[in-house]
Short mmCIF file of C-alpha atoms and ligand atoms in Angstrom, two decimals:
data_model
loop_
_atom_site.label_atom_id
_atom_site.label_comp_id
_atom_site.label_asym_id
_atom_site.label_seq_id
_atom_site.Cartn_x
_atom_site.Cartn_y
_atom_site.Cartn_z
CA UNK A 212 0.00 0.00 0.00
CA UNK A 213 1.36 3.41 -0.93
CA UNK A 214 1.06 5.92 1.92
CA UNK A 215 3.06 8.66 0.20
CA UNK A 216 0.05 10.76 -1.00
CA UNK A 217 -1.33 10.78 2.57
CA UNK A 218 2.04 11.69 4.04
CA UNK A 219 2.65 14.47 1.55
CA UNK A 220 -0.90 15.80 2.18
CA UNK A 221 -0.20 15.78 5.94
CA UNK A 222 3.06 17.71 5.60
CA UNK A 223 1.59 20.00 2.94
CA UNK A 224 -1.26 21.04 5.27
CA UNK A 225 1.14 21.36 8.20
CA UNK A 226 3.52 23.64 6.33
CA UNK A 227 0.59 25.68 4.92
CA UNK A 228 -0.69 26.20 8.47
CA UNK A 229 2.60 27.01 10.21
CA UNK A 230 5.18 28.09 7.62
CA UNK A 231 3.12 30.17 5.23
CA UNK A 232 3.63 33.75 6.55
CA UNK A 233 0.05 34.81 5.71
CA UNK A 234 -1.55 31.83 7.50
CA UNK A 235 -3.87 32.54 10.43
CA UNK A 236 -1.64 30.39 12.64
CA UNK A 237 1.82 30.90 11.15
CA UNK A 238 4.74 30.30 13.51
CA UNK A 239 5.95 33.83 12.80
CA UNK A 240 2.65 35.35 13.92
CA UNK A 241 2.60 33.12 17.03
CA UNK A 242 6.12 34.29 17.94
CA UNK A 243 5.07 37.87 17.33
CA UNK A 244 2.07 37.45 19.70
CA UNK A 245 4.32 35.79 22.28
CA UNK A 246 6.84 38.66 22.06
CA UNK A 247 4.10 41.28 22.49
CA UNK A 248 2.65 39.33 25.45
CA UNK A 249 6.07 39.14 27.14
CA UNK A 250 6.67 42.88 26.63
CA UNK A 251 3.23 43.83 28.02
CA UNK A 252 3.70 41.63 31.11
CA UNK A 253 7.27 42.82 31.67
CA UNK A 254 6.25 46.51 31.46
CA UNK A 255 3.38 45.91 33.91
CA UNK A 256 5.70 44.23 36.42
CA UNK A 257 8.31 46.98 35.96
CA UNK A 258 5.68 49.68 36.69
CA UNK A 259 4.70 47.86 39.88
CA UNK A 260 8.37 47.57 40.86
CA UNK A 261 8.31 43.78 40.70
CA UNK A 262 11.27 41.73 39.44
CA UNK A 263 11.11 40.64 35.79
CA UNK A 264 12.05 36.96 35.57
CA UNK A 265 11.54 34.91 32.43
CA UNK A 266 10.23 31.99 34.48
CA UNK A 267 7.55 34.14 36.15
CA UNK A 268 6.47 35.63 32.82
CA UNK A 269 6.31 32.18 31.25
CA UNK A 270 4.18 30.87 34.12
CA UNK A 271 1.84 33.86 33.87
CA UNK A 272 1.36 33.28 30.16
CA UNK A 273 1.02 29.51 30.26
CA UNK A 274 -0.70 28.65 33.55
CA UNK A 275 -0.93 24.88 34.05
CA UNK A 276 -4.67 25.01 34.79
CA UNK A 277 -5.20 26.48 31.29
CA UNK A 278 -2.66 24.49 29.27
CA UNK A 279 -3.74 21.14 30.71
CA UNK A 280 -7.48 21.86 30.87
CA UNK A 281 -9.96 19.62 29.04
CA UNK A 282 -11.01 22.64 27.03
CA UNK A 283 -7.46 23.32 25.73
CA UNK A 284 -6.94 19.66 24.86
CA UNK A 285 -10.21 19.71 22.90
CA UNK A 286 -8.85 22.76 21.03
CA UNK A 287 -5.87 20.66 19.90
CA UNK A 288 -8.33 18.08 18.52
CA UNK A 289 -10.21 20.81 16.70
CA UNK A 290 -7.00 22.14 15.22
CA UNK A 291 -6.20 18.66 13.93
CA UNK A 292 -9.66 18.21 12.41
CA UNK A 293 -9.81 21.65 10.84
CA UNK A 294 -6.35 21.53 9.30
CA UNK A 295 -6.15 17.90 8.20
CA UNK A 296 -9.73 16.70 7.81
CA UNK A 297 -11.97 19.70 7.16
CA UNK A 298 -9.16 21.43 5.28
CA UNK A 299 -10.67 19.61 2.32
CA UNK A 300 -14.16 20.96 2.94
CA UNK A 301 -13.02 24.54 3.41
CA UNK A 302 -12.40 24.90 -0.30
CA UNK A 303 -16.06 24.13 -0.99
CA UNK A 304 -17.43 27.65 -1.13
CA UNK A 305 -20.76 27.30 -2.93
CA UNK A 306 -20.51 30.85 -4.16
CA UNK A 307 -17.56 31.86 -6.26
CA UNK A 308 -15.87 35.09 -5.18
CA UNK A 309 -14.52 35.71 -8.72
CA UNK A 310 -17.84 35.10 -10.48
CA UNK A 311 -19.69 37.35 -8.04
CA UNK A 312 -17.08 40.09 -8.37
CA UNK A 313 -17.28 40.03 -12.20
CA UNK A 314 -21.10 39.95 -12.13
CA UNK A 315 -21.26 43.02 -9.86
CA UNK A 316 -18.79 44.95 -12.07
CA UNK A 317 -20.80 43.97 -15.21
CA UNK A 318 -24.11 44.90 -13.56
CA UNK A 319 -22.80 48.34 -12.58
CA UNK A 320 -21.42 48.87 -16.10
CA UNK A 321 -24.82 47.97 -17.62
CA UNK A 322 -26.71 50.20 -15.19
CA UNK A 323 -24.42 53.22 -15.00
CA UNK A 324 -22.16 52.94 -18.05
CA UNK A 325 -18.46 52.07 -18.21
CA UNK A 326 -16.03 54.03 -16.04
CA UNK A 327 -12.76 55.24 -17.60
CA UNK A 328 -9.65 53.86 -15.88
CA UNK A 329 -8.91 56.09 -12.87
CA UNK A 330 -5.75 58.21 -13.40
CA UNK A 331 -4.10 56.80 -10.29
CA UNK A 332 -0.69 55.22 -9.79
CA UNK A 333 -0.96 51.42 -9.50
CA UNK A 334 0.04 51.42 -5.82
CA UNK A 335 -2.85 53.80 -4.97
CA UNK A 336 -5.41 51.61 -6.81
CA UNK A 337 -4.02 48.52 -5.10
CA UNK A 338 -4.09 50.24 -1.69
CA UNK A 339 -7.74 51.27 -2.20
CA UNK A 340 -8.78 47.73 -3.12
CA UNK A 341 -6.75 46.33 -0.18
CA UNK A 342 -8.62 48.59 2.28
CA UNK A 343 -12.01 47.84 0.64
CA UNK A 344 -11.46 44.07 0.81
CA UNK A 345 -10.30 44.25 4.44
CA UNK A 346 -13.42 46.23 5.42
CA UNK A 347 -15.57 43.75 3.46
CA UNK A 348 -13.89 40.83 5.27
CA UNK A 349 -14.59 42.47 8.62
CA UNK A 350 -18.22 43.20 7.68
CA UNK A 351 -18.73 39.60 6.42
CA UNK A 352 -17.19 38.30 9.65
CA UNK A 353 -19.45 40.52 11.77
CA UNK A 354 -22.60 39.56 9.79
CA UNK A 355 -21.91 35.81 9.97
CA UNK A 356 -21.13 36.11 13.68
CA UNK A 357 -24.30 38.16 14.32
CA UNK A 358 -26.50 35.63 12.50
CA UNK A 359 -24.78 32.77 14.38
CA UNK A 360 -25.73 34.37 17.68
CA UNK A 361 -29.25 35.46 16.73
CA UNK A 362 -30.62 32.47 14.77
CA UNK A 363 -31.14 29.49 17.13
CA UNK A 364 -30.38 26.93 14.37
CA UNK A 365 -27.02 28.58 13.61
CA UNK A 366 -26.24 29.14 17.31
CA UNK A 367 -26.19 25.35 17.82
CA UNK A 368 -23.15 25.21 15.52
CA UNK A 369 -21.44 28.35 16.82
CA UNK A 370 -21.97 27.28 20.45
CA UNK A 371 -19.04 24.90 19.92
CA UNK A 372 -16.65 27.88 19.89
CA UNK A 373 -18.27 29.30 23.03
CA UNK A 374 -18.07 26.03 24.94
CA UNK A 375 -14.34 26.69 25.50
CA UNK A 376 -13.79 27.28 29.21
CA UNK A 377 -10.20 28.48 28.77
CA UNK A 378 -8.87 30.49 25.87
CA UNK A 379 -5.66 29.75 23.94
CA UNK A 380 -4.70 30.74 20.37
CA UNK A 381 -5.86 27.27 19.27
CA UNK A 382 -9.42 28.15 20.39
CA UNK A 383 -9.55 30.01 17.06
CA UNK A 384 -9.82 26.57 15.46
CA UNK A 385 -12.61 25.42 17.76
CA UNK A 386 -15.29 25.96 15.13
CA UNK A 387 -17.88 23.60 13.67
CA UNK A 388 -17.50 22.81 9.92
CA UNK A 389 -21.07 24.01 9.27
CA UNK A 390 -20.18 27.37 10.84
CA UNK A 391 -17.09 27.55 8.58
CA UNK A 392 -19.09 26.67 5.42
CA UNK A 393 -21.59 29.47 6.09
CA UNK A 394 -18.78 31.89 7.02
CA UNK A 395 -16.87 31.21 3.80
CA UNK A 396 -19.95 31.76 1.65
CA UNK A 397 -20.88 35.01 3.42
CA UNK A 398 -17.27 36.15 2.91
CA UNK A 399 -17.51 35.26 -0.80
CA UNK A 400 -20.57 37.54 -1.03
CA UNK A 401 -19.20 40.50 0.97
CA UNK A 402 -15.71 40.43 -0.55
CA UNK A 403 -16.93 39.57 -4.08
CA UNK A 404 -19.28 42.59 -3.95
CA UNK A 405 -16.54 44.90 -2.62
CA UNK A 406 -14.09 43.75 -5.30
CA UNK A 407 -16.73 44.18 -8.04
CA UNK A 408 -17.60 47.72 -6.86
CA UNK A 409 -13.88 48.56 -6.52
CA UNK A 410 -13.04 47.28 -10.01
CA UNK A 411 -15.95 49.27 -11.46
CA UNK A 412 -15.04 52.53 -9.71
CA UNK A 413 -11.35 52.20 -10.60
CA UNK A 414 -12.29 51.44 -14.21
CA UNK A 415 -10.03 48.37 -14.24
CA UNK A 416 -9.27 45.36 -12.05
CA UNK A 417 -6.73 45.94 -9.29
CA UNK A 418 -5.29 43.26 -7.00
CA UNK A 419 -4.93 43.62 -3.25
CA UNK A 420 -1.63 43.61 -1.35
CA UNK A 421 -1.31 40.31 0.45
CA UNK A 422 0.97 37.84 2.12
CA UNK A 423 0.43 34.27 0.88
CA UNK A 424 -2.92 35.43 -0.53
CA UNK A 425 -4.13 36.86 2.80
CA UNK A 426 -4.99 40.56 2.86
CA UNK A 427 -1.96 42.43 4.21
CA UNK A 428 -4.00 44.51 6.71
CA UNK A 429 -5.52 41.31 8.11
CA UNK A 430 -2.03 39.80 8.37
CA UNK A 431 -0.90 42.90 10.28
CA UNK A 432 -3.64 42.39 12.88
CA UNK A 433 -2.95 38.64 13.10
CA UNK A 434 0.67 39.46 13.99
CA UNK A 435 -0.40 42.24 16.38
CA UNK A 436 -3.22 40.92 18.58
CA UNK A 437 -5.61 38.40 16.98
CA UNK A 438 -3.88 35.46 18.75
CA UNK A 439 -4.07 37.31 22.08
CA UNK A 440 -7.87 37.59 21.77
CA UNK A 441 -7.92 33.92 22.79
CA UNK A 442 -5.59 34.14 25.76
CA UNK A 443 -5.62 34.93 29.48
CA UNK A 444 -3.85 38.24 28.92
CA UNK A 445 -6.01 41.32 29.53
CA UNK A 446 -5.04 43.97 26.97
CA UNK A 447 -7.86 46.45 26.74
CA UNK A 448 -8.44 49.30 24.28
CA UNK A 449 -10.75 51.89 25.79
CA UNK A 450 -12.05 55.31 24.66
CA UNK A 451 -11.96 56.07 20.94
CA UNK A 452 -9.47 53.23 20.26
CA UNK A 453 -11.96 50.81 21.85
CA UNK A 454 -14.55 51.94 19.29
CA UNK A 455 -12.18 51.27 16.40
CA UNK A 456 -10.26 48.11 17.31
CA UNK A 457 -11.27 44.76 18.82
CA UNK A 458 -8.67 44.40 21.58
CA UNK A 459 -7.97 41.01 23.22
CA UNK A 460 -10.17 42.10 26.17
CA UNK A 461 -13.05 42.90 23.76
CA UNK A 462 -13.06 39.30 22.55
CA UNK A 463 -12.64 37.84 26.03
CA UNK A 464 -15.80 39.79 26.96
CA UNK A 465 -17.46 38.09 23.97
CA UNK A 466 -16.73 34.68 25.57
CA UNK A 467 -18.05 35.74 29.00
CA UNK A 468 -20.89 33.81 30.67
CA UNK A 469 -22.31 36.99 32.17
CA UNK A 470 -25.63 37.82 30.41
CA UNK A 471 -24.69 41.51 30.16
CA UNK A 472 -21.92 40.46 27.76
CA UNK A 473 -24.06 38.17 25.56
CA UNK A 474 -24.06 38.93 21.81
CA UNK A 475 -21.50 41.73 22.19
CA UNK A 476 -18.23 42.37 20.33
CA UNK A 477 -18.90 40.27 17.22
CA UNK A 478 -16.14 41.75 15.05
CA UNK A 479 -12.76 40.24 14.19
CA UNK A 480 -9.98 42.88 14.16
CA UNK A 481 -12.15 46.01 14.07
CA UNK A 482 -14.78 47.22 16.52
CA UNK A 483 -16.31 49.71 14.06
CA UNK A 484 -19.08 47.41 12.81
CA UNK A 485 -20.08 46.60 16.40
CA UNK A 486 -20.03 50.30 17.20
CA UNK A 487 -22.17 51.05 14.13
CA UNK A 488 -24.73 48.29 14.75
CA UNK A 489 -25.03 48.68 18.54
CA UNK A 490 -23.29 45.45 19.62
CA UNK A 491 -20.16 47.05 21.08
CA UNK A 492 -19.11 46.60 24.72
CA UNK A 493 -15.92 48.47 25.55
CA UNK A 494 -14.02 46.56 28.25
CA UNK A 495 -12.67 48.25 31.37
CA UNK A 496 -8.99 49.21 31.43
CA UNK A 497 -8.42 46.95 34.47
CA UNK A 498 -9.10 43.22 34.20
CA UNK A 499 -12.78 42.30 34.54
CA UNK A 500 -13.40 38.99 36.29
CA UNK A 501 -14.90 36.71 33.65
CA UNK A 502 -16.00 33.10 33.42
CA UNK A 503 -15.90 31.53 29.98
CA UNK A 504 -18.06 28.88 28.31
CA UNK A 505 -21.67 27.87 27.71
CA UNK A 506 -23.08 24.84 29.49
CA UNK A 507 -19.51 23.76 30.36
CA UNK A 508 -20.71 21.10 32.76
CA UNK A 509 -22.97 19.33 30.30
CA UNK A 510 -22.37 15.73 29.37
CA UNK A 511 -19.85 15.18 26.55
CA UNK A 512 -18.56 18.79 26.72
CA UNK A 513 -15.17 19.00 24.94
CA UNK A 514 -15.64 15.67 23.12
CA UNK A 515 -16.15 14.91 19.43
CA UNK A 516 -19.58 13.51 20.24
CA UNK A 517 -20.58 16.60 22.17
CA UNK A 518 -19.07 19.23 19.90
CA UNK A 519 -19.17 17.82 16.37
CA UNK A 520 -22.16 15.48 16.22
CA UNK A 521 -24.54 16.81 18.89
CA UNK A 522 -25.00 20.22 17.16
CA UNK A 523 -26.53 18.41 14.13
CA UNK A 524 -28.98 16.60 16.42
CA UNK A 525 -29.90 19.74 18.38
CA UNK A 526 -30.31 21.81 15.19
CA UNK A 527 -32.52 19.07 13.63
CA UNK A 528 -34.66 19.01 16.80
CA UNK A 529 -35.08 22.77 16.60
CA UNK A 530 -36.38 22.48 13.02
CA UNK A 531 -38.68 19.58 13.97
CA UNK A 532 -40.08 21.57 16.89
CA UNK A 533 -40.77 24.51 14.63
CA UNK A 534 -42.72 22.38 12.12
CA UNK A 535 -44.62 20.52 14.81
CA UNK A 536 -45.56 23.58 16.82
CA UNK A 537 -49.34 23.63 17.20
CA UNK A 538 -51.19 26.89 16.45
CA UNK A 539 -51.29 29.04 19.58
CA UNK A 540 -54.68 29.10 21.43
CA UNK A 541 -56.70 32.26 20.81
CA UNK A 542 -55.52 35.11 22.99
CA UNK A 543 -57.61 35.89 26.09
CA UNK A 544 -59.64 39.07 25.68
CA UNK A 545 -58.20 42.13 27.31
CA UNK A 546 -60.40 43.89 29.90
CA UNK A 547 -61.58 46.52 27.42
CA UNK A 548 -62.73 43.79 24.93
CA UNK A 549 -64.37 41.51 27.52
CA UNK A 550 -68.18 42.13 27.75
CA UNK A 551 -68.22 40.96 31.42
CA UNK A 552 -65.51 43.50 32.32
CA UNK A 553 -67.27 46.22 30.36
CA UNK A 554 -70.63 45.45 32.08
CA UNK A 555 -68.96 45.60 35.50
CA UNK A 556 -67.31 48.91 34.76
ZN1 ZN B 818 -19.54 34.21 19.15
ZN1 ZN B 819 -13.51 33.41 20.24
#
């Protein structure tokens, strides 16, 4: 039996995940996050006049109770599944970004007439399209996340991410494949539309700046703080910066079990869409005491059965319930409609 295709697939996926500089989990970006975390902790200790020892910093960043928790171990399993098993499914976007982009540009040309090529240097056109696509990615992310929280059927699949009781950068991979499929298709729509509108307005196609095909602005945020959003480190942006950027503390609030935090901070790198649509919660500058997870004590939490298969069953039950729901009994008359009440009055 020839195992070489399997082995080369395994190493191909592994190197795509860790060695490709634009990957969401590249080693370079992980080291960058680690460096920033060390600097933040060291500065905080320095300000408090405490000694700065590497061992203490390391222990603060990787507490045993987090690293060895059931939740973190489940995250490793999710990482494995998403990179090596569902990596195949992720390419299955039902909607084609390119087709949608071309259709939008053609539609605008038919409706409004062709635009002459904009007299801009290539780097300006490329910068404009890079910013447009980044904003479209963020809007698509926010919309998918909003729907996942608001529609009970979709929440069953997104709940998997929220069942994490401790946060590590691998929690990013704790997502159900159904959630990912919907996310990718919503992204194809938002980014395809933005690219089509951009191409039309610029009068010619322009390509974004990227690193291994990932938008360069998104890569910048991945290196800066996206990994730290799933961590124990409280880095909070408050004031005007807290309205613009989704700091690590913003996302930790999103995972909180406190009802006042439910359905808040749904953005990825930016907070602007949350600010615009009324779902923003700016975290306090000092650490807020938070508990993470939904139904963390339920049976089969952090297992394949509980996190991969059970959402299908629960979502199917929700649909069944909806179809089987009997018509509601007629509403009781209000006092002003009830003849007995009126007679008594
Ligand atoms: Zn969420
Ligand atoms: Zn999260």
